[in-house]
GROMACS .gro file of C-alpha atoms in nm:
model
  365
    1UNK     CA    1   9.876   7.684  11.732
    2UNK     CA    2  10.070   7.714  12.086
    3UNK     CA    3   9.713   7.759  12.354
    4UNK     CA    4   9.834   8.077  12.662
    5UNK     CA    5   9.690   7.964  12.903
    6UNK     CA    6   9.737   8.118  13.277
    7UNK     CA    7   9.777   7.987  13.637
    8UNK     CA    8   9.448   7.893  13.839
    9UNK     CA    9   9.589   8.223  14.081
   10UNK     CA   10   9.649   8.502  13.819
   11UNK     CA   11   9.316   8.390  13.673
   12UNK     CA   12   9.064   8.452  14.024
   13UNK     CA   13   9.354   8.754  14.050
   14UNK     CA   14   9.205   8.909  13.669
   15UNK     CA   15   8.884   8.758  13.717
   16UNK     CA   16   8.798   8.996  14.062
   17UNK     CA   17   9.026   9.308  14.005
   18UNK     CA   18   8.826   9.609  14.103
   19UNK     CA   19   8.865   9.781  13.776
   20UNK     CA   20   8.608  10.120  13.764
   21UNK     CA   21   8.397   9.948  13.514
   22UNK     CA   22   7.988  10.020  13.415
   23UNK     CA   23   7.799   9.861  13.201
   24UNK     CA   24   7.662  10.054  12.911
   25UNK     CA   25   7.262   9.935  12.855
   26UNK     CA   26   7.225   9.830  12.379
   27UNK     CA   27   7.078  10.136  12.327
   28UNK     CA   28   7.310  10.345  12.443
   29UNK     CA   29   7.643  10.223  12.352
   30UNK     CA   30   7.680  10.401  11.947
   31UNK     CA   31   7.533  10.761  12.187
   32UNK     CA   32   7.784  10.649  12.456
   33UNK     CA   33   8.121  10.629  12.186
   34UNK     CA   34   8.027  10.789  11.875
   35UNK     CA   35   8.084  11.089  11.922
   36UNK     CA   36   8.403  11.053  12.148
   37UNK     CA   37   8.552  10.711  12.035
   38UNK     CA   38   8.682  10.522  11.696
   39UNK     CA   39   8.718  10.159  11.749
   40UNK     CA   40   9.074  10.067  11.762
   41UNK     CA   41   9.056   9.693  11.587
   42UNK     CA   42   8.855   9.794  11.352
   43UNK     CA   43   8.971   9.554  11.081
   44UNK     CA   44   8.973   9.888  10.826
   45UNK     CA   45   9.230  10.065  11.066
   46UNK     CA   46   9.460   9.749  10.934
   47UNK     CA   47   9.389   9.595  11.260
   48UNK     CA   48   9.571   9.238  11.272
   49UNK     CA   49   9.454   8.943  11.442
   50UNK     CA   50   9.803   8.785  11.607
   51UNK     CA   51   9.708   8.493  11.700
   52UNK     CA   52   9.405   8.241  11.845
   53UNK     CA   53   9.365   7.911  12.081
   54UNK     CA   54   9.146   7.820  11.892
   55UNK     CA   55   8.904   7.925  11.602
   56UNK     CA   56   8.707   7.535  11.519
   57UNK     CA   57   8.352   7.673  11.424
   58UNK     CA   58   8.474   8.024  11.292
   59UNK     CA   59   8.792   8.268  11.243
   60UNK     CA   60   8.865   8.497  11.475
   61UNK     CA   61   8.920   8.760  11.186
   62UNK     CA   62   8.504   8.815  11.226
   63UNK     CA   63   8.567   9.037  11.533
   64UNK     CA   64   8.688   9.280  11.401
   65UNK     CA   65   8.476   9.332  11.060
   66UNK     CA   66   8.281   9.670  11.118
   67UNK     CA   67   7.964   9.565  10.934
   68UNK     CA   68   7.697   9.421  11.204
   69UNK     CA   69   7.649   9.028  11.207
   70UNK     CA   70   7.463   8.913  10.934
   71UNK     CA   71   7.246   8.501  11.045
   72UNK     CA   72   7.224   8.338  10.717
   73UNK     CA   73   7.008   7.985  10.862
   74UNK     CA   74   7.027   7.665  10.734
   75UNK     CA   75   7.379   7.747  10.537
   76UNK     CA   76   7.633   7.408  10.652
   77UNK     CA   77   7.987   7.410  10.611
   78UNK     CA   78   8.184   7.194  10.672
   79UNK     CA   79   8.243   7.267  11.060
   80UNK     CA   80   7.885   7.288  11.085
   81UNK     CA   81   7.623   7.583  11.107
   82UNK     CA   82   7.746   7.913  10.941
   83UNK     CA   83   7.816   8.192  11.207
   84UNK     CA   84   7.953   8.552  11.115
   85UNK     CA   85   8.191   8.506  11.439
   86UNK     CA   86   8.424   8.372  11.647
   87UNK     CA   87   8.332   8.029  11.755
   88UNK     CA   88   8.573   7.728  11.916
   89UNK     CA   89   8.500   7.462  11.917
   90UNK     CA   90   8.290   7.268  12.266
   91UNK     CA   91   8.440   7.167  12.604
   92UNK     CA   92   8.757   7.350  12.617
   93UNK     CA   93   9.039   7.152  12.800
   94UNK     CA   94   9.123   7.540  12.945
   95UNK     CA   95   8.966   7.786  13.165
   96UNK     CA   96   8.968   8.008  12.810
   97UNK     CA   97   8.984   8.017  12.465
   98UNK     CA   98   9.136   8.417  12.363
   99UNK     CA   99   9.216   8.630  12.064
  100UNK     CA  100   9.514   8.814  12.024
  101UNK     CA  101   9.425   9.152  11.875
  102UNK     CA  102   9.702   9.459  11.716
  103UNK     CA  103   9.573   9.787  11.768
  104UNK     CA  104   9.513   9.925  11.370
  105UNK     CA  105   9.614  10.279  11.513
  106UNK     CA  106  10.008  10.310  11.670
  107UNK     CA  107   9.833  10.360  12.069
  108UNK     CA  108   9.550  10.462  12.229
  109UNK     CA  109   9.364  10.519  12.449
  110UNK     CA  110   9.023  10.266  12.598
  111UNK     CA  111   8.724  10.397  12.760
  112UNK     CA  112   8.546  10.083  12.616
  113UNK     CA  113   8.461   9.763  12.561
  114UNK     CA  114   8.104   9.575  12.352
  115UNK     CA  115   8.099   9.214  12.324
  116UNK     CA  116   7.824   9.131  12.066
  117UNK     CA  117   7.742   8.806  12.058
  118UNK     CA  118   7.368   8.826  11.798
  119UNK     CA  119   7.283   8.546  11.664
  120UNK     CA  120   7.566   8.280  11.966
  121UNK     CA  121   7.218   8.170  12.153
  122UNK     CA  122   7.294   7.818  12.318
  123UNK     CA  123   7.630   7.870  12.121
  124UNK     CA  124   7.770   8.227  12.339
  125UNK     CA  125   8.056   8.301  12.558
  126UNK     CA  126   7.907   8.276  12.927
  127UNK     CA  127   8.142   8.541  13.003
  128UNK     CA  128   8.515   8.795  12.897
  129UNK     CA  129   8.795   8.984  13.087
  130UNK     CA  130   9.000   9.219  12.813
  131UNK     CA  131   9.368   9.281  12.900
  132UNK     CA  132   9.584   9.528  12.725
  133UNK     CA  133   9.965   9.601  12.623
  134UNK     CA  134  10.218   9.827  12.559
  135UNK     CA  135  10.462   9.692  12.300
  136UNK     CA  136  10.684   9.865  12.095
  137UNK     CA  137  10.933   9.751  11.860
  138UNK     CA  138  11.073   9.505  11.565
  139UNK     CA  139  10.951   9.204  11.771
  140UNK     CA  140  10.653   9.350  12.002
  141UNK     CA  141  10.388   9.127  11.759
  142UNK     CA  142  10.662   8.842  11.897
  143UNK     CA  143  10.675   8.887  12.232
  144UNK     CA  144  10.305   8.970  12.298
  145UNK     CA  145  10.238   8.649  12.149
  146UNK     CA  146  10.463   8.415  12.378
  147UNK     CA  147  10.258   8.198  12.602
  148UNK     CA  148  10.529   8.325  12.940
  149UNK     CA  149  10.440   8.696  12.841
  150UNK     CA  150  10.387   8.875  13.119
  151UNK     CA  151  10.382   9.212  12.980
  152UNK     CA  152   9.877   9.156  12.969
  153UNK     CA  153   9.749   9.451  13.252
  154UNK     CA  154   9.368   9.375  13.294
  155UNK     CA  155   9.160   9.624  13.042
  156UNK     CA  156   8.854   9.496  13.199
  157UNK     CA  157   8.742   9.230  13.498
  158UNK     CA  158   8.561   8.989  13.483
  159UNK     CA  159   8.187   9.017  13.297
  160UNK     CA  160   7.922   8.753  13.236
  161UNK     CA  161   7.793   8.756  12.803
  162UNK     CA  162   7.447   8.696  12.702
  163UNK     CA  163   7.273   8.546  12.404
  164UNK     CA  164   7.187   8.714  12.073
  165UNK     CA  165   7.297   9.084  12.220
  166UNK     CA  166   7.499   9.394  12.203
  167UNK     CA  167   7.661   9.413  12.562
  168UNK     CA  168   7.902   9.729  12.650
  169UNK     CA  169   8.130   9.868  12.995
  170UNK     CA  170   8.289  10.171  12.988
  171UNK     CA  171   8.713  10.147  13.132
  172UNK     CA  172   8.856  10.443  13.316
  173UNK     CA  173   9.161  10.411  13.195
  174UNK     CA  174   9.442  10.652  13.140
  175UNK     CA  175   9.770  10.370  12.994
  176UNK     CA  176   9.809  10.333  12.664
  177UNK     CA  177   9.750   9.988  12.491
  178UNK     CA  178   9.897   9.881  12.127
  179UNK     CA  179   9.771   9.483  12.180
  180UNK     CA  180   9.476   9.329  12.341
  181UNK     CA  181   9.349   8.977  12.527
  182UNK     CA  182   9.030   8.945  12.421
  183UNK     CA  183   8.970   8.593  12.696
  184UNK     CA  184   8.643   8.405  12.637
  185UNK     CA  185   8.513   8.181  12.951
  186UNK     CA  186   8.454   7.885  12.852
  187UNK     CA  187   8.422   7.887  12.533
  188UNK     CA  188   8.201   7.920  12.243
  189UNK     CA  189   8.051   8.207  12.041
  190UNK     CA  190   8.104   8.588  12.014
  191UNK     CA  191   8.004   8.768  11.704
  192UNK     CA  192   8.199   9.085  11.711
  193UNK     CA  193   8.487   9.253  11.967
  194UNK     CA  194   8.482   9.619  12.006
  195UNK     CA  195   8.757   9.816  12.159
  196UNK     CA  196   8.653  10.166  12.201
  197UNK     CA  197   8.858  10.485  12.267
  198UNK     CA  198   9.090  10.751  12.137
  199UNK     CA  199   9.409  10.675  11.896
  200UNK     CA  200   9.756  10.867  12.049
  201UNK     CA  201   9.940  10.907  11.733
  202UNK     CA  202  10.311  10.935  11.618
  203UNK     CA  203  10.373  11.266  11.441
  204UNK     CA  204  10.675  11.381  11.270
  205UNK     CA  205  10.957  11.483  11.408
  206UNK     CA  206  10.925  11.812  11.137
  207UNK     CA  207  10.706  12.056  11.242
  208UNK     CA  208  10.696  12.122  10.908
  209UNK     CA  209  10.650  11.746  10.755
  210UNK     CA  210  10.287  11.735  10.592
  211UNK     CA  211  10.032  11.539  10.819
  212UNK     CA  212   9.742  11.404  10.691
  213UNK     CA  213   9.556  11.575  11.007
  214UNK     CA  214   9.215  11.456  10.966
  215UNK     CA  215   9.348  11.093  10.998
  216UNK     CA  216   9.125  10.838  11.265
  217UNK     CA  217   9.551  10.707  11.262
  218UNK     CA  218   9.630  11.056  11.308
  219UNK     CA  219   9.335  11.071  11.546
  220UNK     CA  220   9.120  11.260  11.341
  221UNK     CA  221   8.729  11.154  11.413
  222UNK     CA  222   8.396  11.273  11.305
  223UNK     CA  223   8.265  11.464  11.545
  224UNK     CA  224   7.915  11.579  11.464
  225UNK     CA  225   7.673  11.482  11.097
  226UNK     CA  226   7.331  11.588  11.000
  227UNK     CA  227   7.245  11.227  10.940
  228UNK     CA  228   7.355  10.860  10.825
  229UNK     CA  229   7.162  10.652  10.624
  230UNK     CA  230   7.226  10.284  10.434
  231UNK     CA  231   7.442  10.180  10.700
  232UNK     CA  232   7.665  10.404  10.633
  233UNK     CA  233   7.936  10.544  10.897
  234UNK     CA  234   8.015  10.873  10.940
  235UNK     CA  235   8.358  10.740  11.079
  236UNK     CA  236   8.431  10.617  10.798
  237UNK     CA  237   8.571  10.960  10.630
  238UNK     CA  238   8.894  10.939  10.795
  239UNK     CA  239   8.962  10.582  10.761
  240UNK     CA  240   9.316  10.497  10.520
  241UNK     CA  241   9.310  10.374  10.182
  242UNK     CA  242   8.976  10.513   9.921
  243UNK     CA  243   8.765  10.077  10.060
  244UNK     CA  244   8.636   9.880   9.851
  245UNK     CA  245   8.333   9.895   9.727
  246UNK     CA  246   8.047  10.158   9.817
  247UNK     CA  247   7.920   9.993  10.171
  248UNK     CA  248   8.227  10.212  10.343
  249UNK     CA  249   8.177  10.562  10.331
  250UNK     CA  250   7.952  10.773  10.504
  251UNK     CA  251   7.544  10.882  10.263
  252UNK     CA  252   7.306  11.010  10.359
  253UNK     CA  253   6.964  10.977  10.243
  254UNK     CA  254   6.722  11.095   9.953
  255UNK     CA  255   6.615  11.456  10.053
  256UNK     CA  256   6.280  11.543   9.975
  257UNK     CA  257   6.312  11.906   9.989
  258UNK     CA  258   6.421  12.221   9.837
  259UNK     CA  259   6.741  12.396   9.960
  260UNK     CA  260   6.780  12.132  10.152
  261UNK     CA  261   7.215  11.963  10.249
  262UNK     CA  262   7.392  11.763  10.539
  263UNK     CA  263   7.713  11.807  10.630
  264UNK     CA  264   7.907  11.694  10.857
  265UNK     CA  265   8.172  11.801  11.184
  266UNK     CA  266   8.516  11.604  11.156
  267UNK     CA  267   8.799  11.734  11.452
  268UNK     CA  268   9.106  11.719  11.357
  269UNK     CA  269   9.383  11.468  11.519
  270UNK     CA  270   9.592  11.815  11.565
  271UNK     CA  271   9.554  12.231  11.528
  272UNK     CA  272   9.662  12.305  11.232
  273UNK     CA  273   9.785  12.463  10.891
  274UNK     CA  274   9.539  12.320  10.604
  275UNK     CA  275   9.759  12.339  10.242
  276UNK     CA  276   9.481  12.119  10.077
  277UNK     CA  277   9.181  11.903  10.123
  278UNK     CA  278   9.098  11.615   9.922
  279UNK     CA  279   8.743  11.479   9.908
  280UNK     CA  280   8.703  11.142   9.728
  281UNK     CA  281   8.358  11.056   9.621
  282UNK     CA  282   8.507  10.708   9.494
  283UNK     CA  283   8.220  10.413   9.399
  284UNK     CA  284   7.979  10.672   9.471
  285UNK     CA  285   7.832  10.661   9.068
  286UNK     CA  286   7.440  10.783   9.033
  287UNK     CA  287   7.476  10.894   9.442
  288UNK     CA  288   7.726  11.161   9.484
  289UNK     CA  289   7.611  11.515   9.608
  290UNK     CA  290   7.593  11.760   9.297
  291UNK     CA  291   7.822  11.981   9.508
  292UNK     CA  292   7.988  12.091   9.865
  293UNK     CA  293   8.170  12.353  10.084
  294UNK     CA  294   8.419  12.283  10.349
  295UNK     CA  295   8.420  12.571  10.618
  296UNK     CA  296   8.679  12.543  10.925
  297UNK     CA  297   8.671  12.676  11.279
  298UNK     CA  298   8.969  12.707  11.537
  299UNK     CA  299   8.804  12.640  11.917
  300UNK     CA  300   9.075  12.684  12.215
  301UNK     CA  301   8.818  12.474  12.392
  302UNK     CA  302   8.709  12.106  12.401
  303UNK     CA  303   8.419  12.145  12.286
  304UNK     CA  304   8.224  12.080  11.944
  305UNK     CA  305   8.085  12.369  11.761
  306UNK     CA  306   7.751  12.350  11.642
  307UNK     CA  307   7.686  12.385  11.262
  308UNK     CA  308   7.512  12.751  11.244
  309UNK     CA  309   7.818  12.860  11.535
  310UNK     CA  310   7.891  13.218  11.328
  311UNK     CA  311   8.266  13.101  11.407
  312UNK     CA  312   8.266  12.871  11.033
  313UNK     CA  313   8.473  13.070  10.804
  314UNK     CA  314   8.474  12.990  10.476
  315UNK     CA  315   8.805  12.772  10.282
  316UNK     CA  316   8.626  12.609  10.029
  317UNK     CA  317   8.354  12.789   9.815
  318UNK     CA  318   8.073  12.599   9.654
  319UNK     CA  319   8.281  12.353   9.379
  320UNK     CA  320   8.034  12.037   9.186
  321UNK     CA  321   8.175  11.726   9.256
  322UNK     CA  322   8.136  11.410   8.972
  323UNK     CA  323   8.147  11.087   9.058
  324UNK     CA  324   8.390  10.796   9.154
  325UNK     CA  325   8.663  11.015   9.234
  326UNK     CA  326   8.941  11.213   9.376
  327UNK     CA  327   8.844  11.640   9.411
  328UNK     CA  328   9.198  11.814   9.569
  329UNK     CA  329   9.182  12.135   9.649
  330UNK     CA  330   9.451  12.315   9.712
  331UNK     CA  331   9.606  12.676   9.646
  332UNK     CA  332   9.407  12.961   9.481
  333UNK     CA  333   9.073  12.651   9.609
  334UNK     CA  334   9.170  12.797   9.971
  335UNK     CA  335   9.042  13.059  10.071
  336UNK     CA  336   9.182  13.196  10.431
  337UNK     CA  337   9.388  12.963  10.547
  338UNK     CA  338   9.637  13.140  10.490
  339UNK     CA  339   9.850  13.259  10.860
  340UNK     CA  340   9.576  13.094  10.979
  341UNK     CA  341   9.560  12.739  11.227
  342UNK     CA  342   9.268  12.517  11.255
  343UNK     CA  343   9.080  12.278  11.437
  344UNK     CA  344   8.687  12.109  11.344
  345UNK     CA  345   8.606  12.131  10.994
  346UNK     CA  346   8.314  12.067  10.772
  347UNK     CA  347   8.157  11.931  10.463
  348UNK     CA  348   7.834  12.054  10.375
  349UNK     CA  349   7.657  11.841  10.039
  350UNK     CA  350   7.461  11.940   9.848
  351UNK     CA  351   7.167  11.802   9.818
  352UNK     CA  352   7.329  11.453   9.985
  353UNK     CA  353   7.424  11.176   9.905
  354UNK     CA  354   7.763  10.985   9.949
  355UNK     CA  355   8.124  11.054   9.972
  356UNK     CA  356   8.345  10.766  10.042
  357UNK     CA  357   8.653  10.975  10.262
  358UNK     CA  358   8.737  11.342  10.412
  359UNK     CA  359   9.106  11.372  10.407
  360UNK     CA  360   9.284  11.731  10.527
  361UNK     CA  361   9.633  11.789  10.506
  362UNK     CA  362   9.866  12.020  10.634
  363UNK     CA  363  10.118  12.107  10.900
  364UNK     CA  364  10.080  12.103  11.319
  365UNK     CA  365  10.072  12.375  11.502
   0.00000   0.00000   0.00000
């Protein structure tokens, strides 16, 4: 594979660029980004690794795995010790190693970068830089991997990295990107790479065409939830497809209190009229909720409505759920939707359990 290299002058310019970026403490990374951003490079959104300089010890595809990195001490493969991340060979003759990633959405605006060097100690990346590009068209992917491609713009300047730790930085940049290049100085290993931001969706030209208003790729976002347990993430609810196992949904802990419920609040990618709603319990067979109900709210401001907000209107009354099944509600099963437009929906599950996907279909207003 052809190695991309920049001149020393360009490298110096990028490293010294006065970017308005700030470090985020490891224990604040989730609270800083999760309620307002999604990981634009997550493989669960069908992002793509387009090219890389090297992946001798561990493949670059591990970088975009949405699951936390793991360790397998004592496990060896033909190239050496097994690592859950991207690791290049030693003694890189170039200034840095690199990987080019195509976002899993049409384009996005970046608010933050996370580099996790979990379990890389003594072989971790010493520093990173992140660059972005906005390239569309049928040959966009072919263009950005060319050695002579000049469309890269700095998103995050030169930042030092430490061993086996999460590290993140905020990014103040309103430009749209479709591709990113992670540069690792001079070589080594990185377990995970997260690019936090907002989706800039491409909606159908016709306002009357049905759209999955809640989809992550359309700008939908889970903004609040009562809780999430068992390593599950509430943002999984809005991902494409039905997943591959029980691990890719939203699951809450077992409740022990009578009358307990759990809930999740979704902000739609666009204010719209609701035509139908799908609640999918795929792979949840002994741990699906007994029942659920759905409310909707139209918020004129950027606020996130609280779970107890008086503006919620019931659009789907209490419904019994079954295991490993798509439950669709439309027509007479919906209420308070005729002529009404909404920005947020709240799904309440009774009393607890797991849901794989939550989909809201309709037309934009």
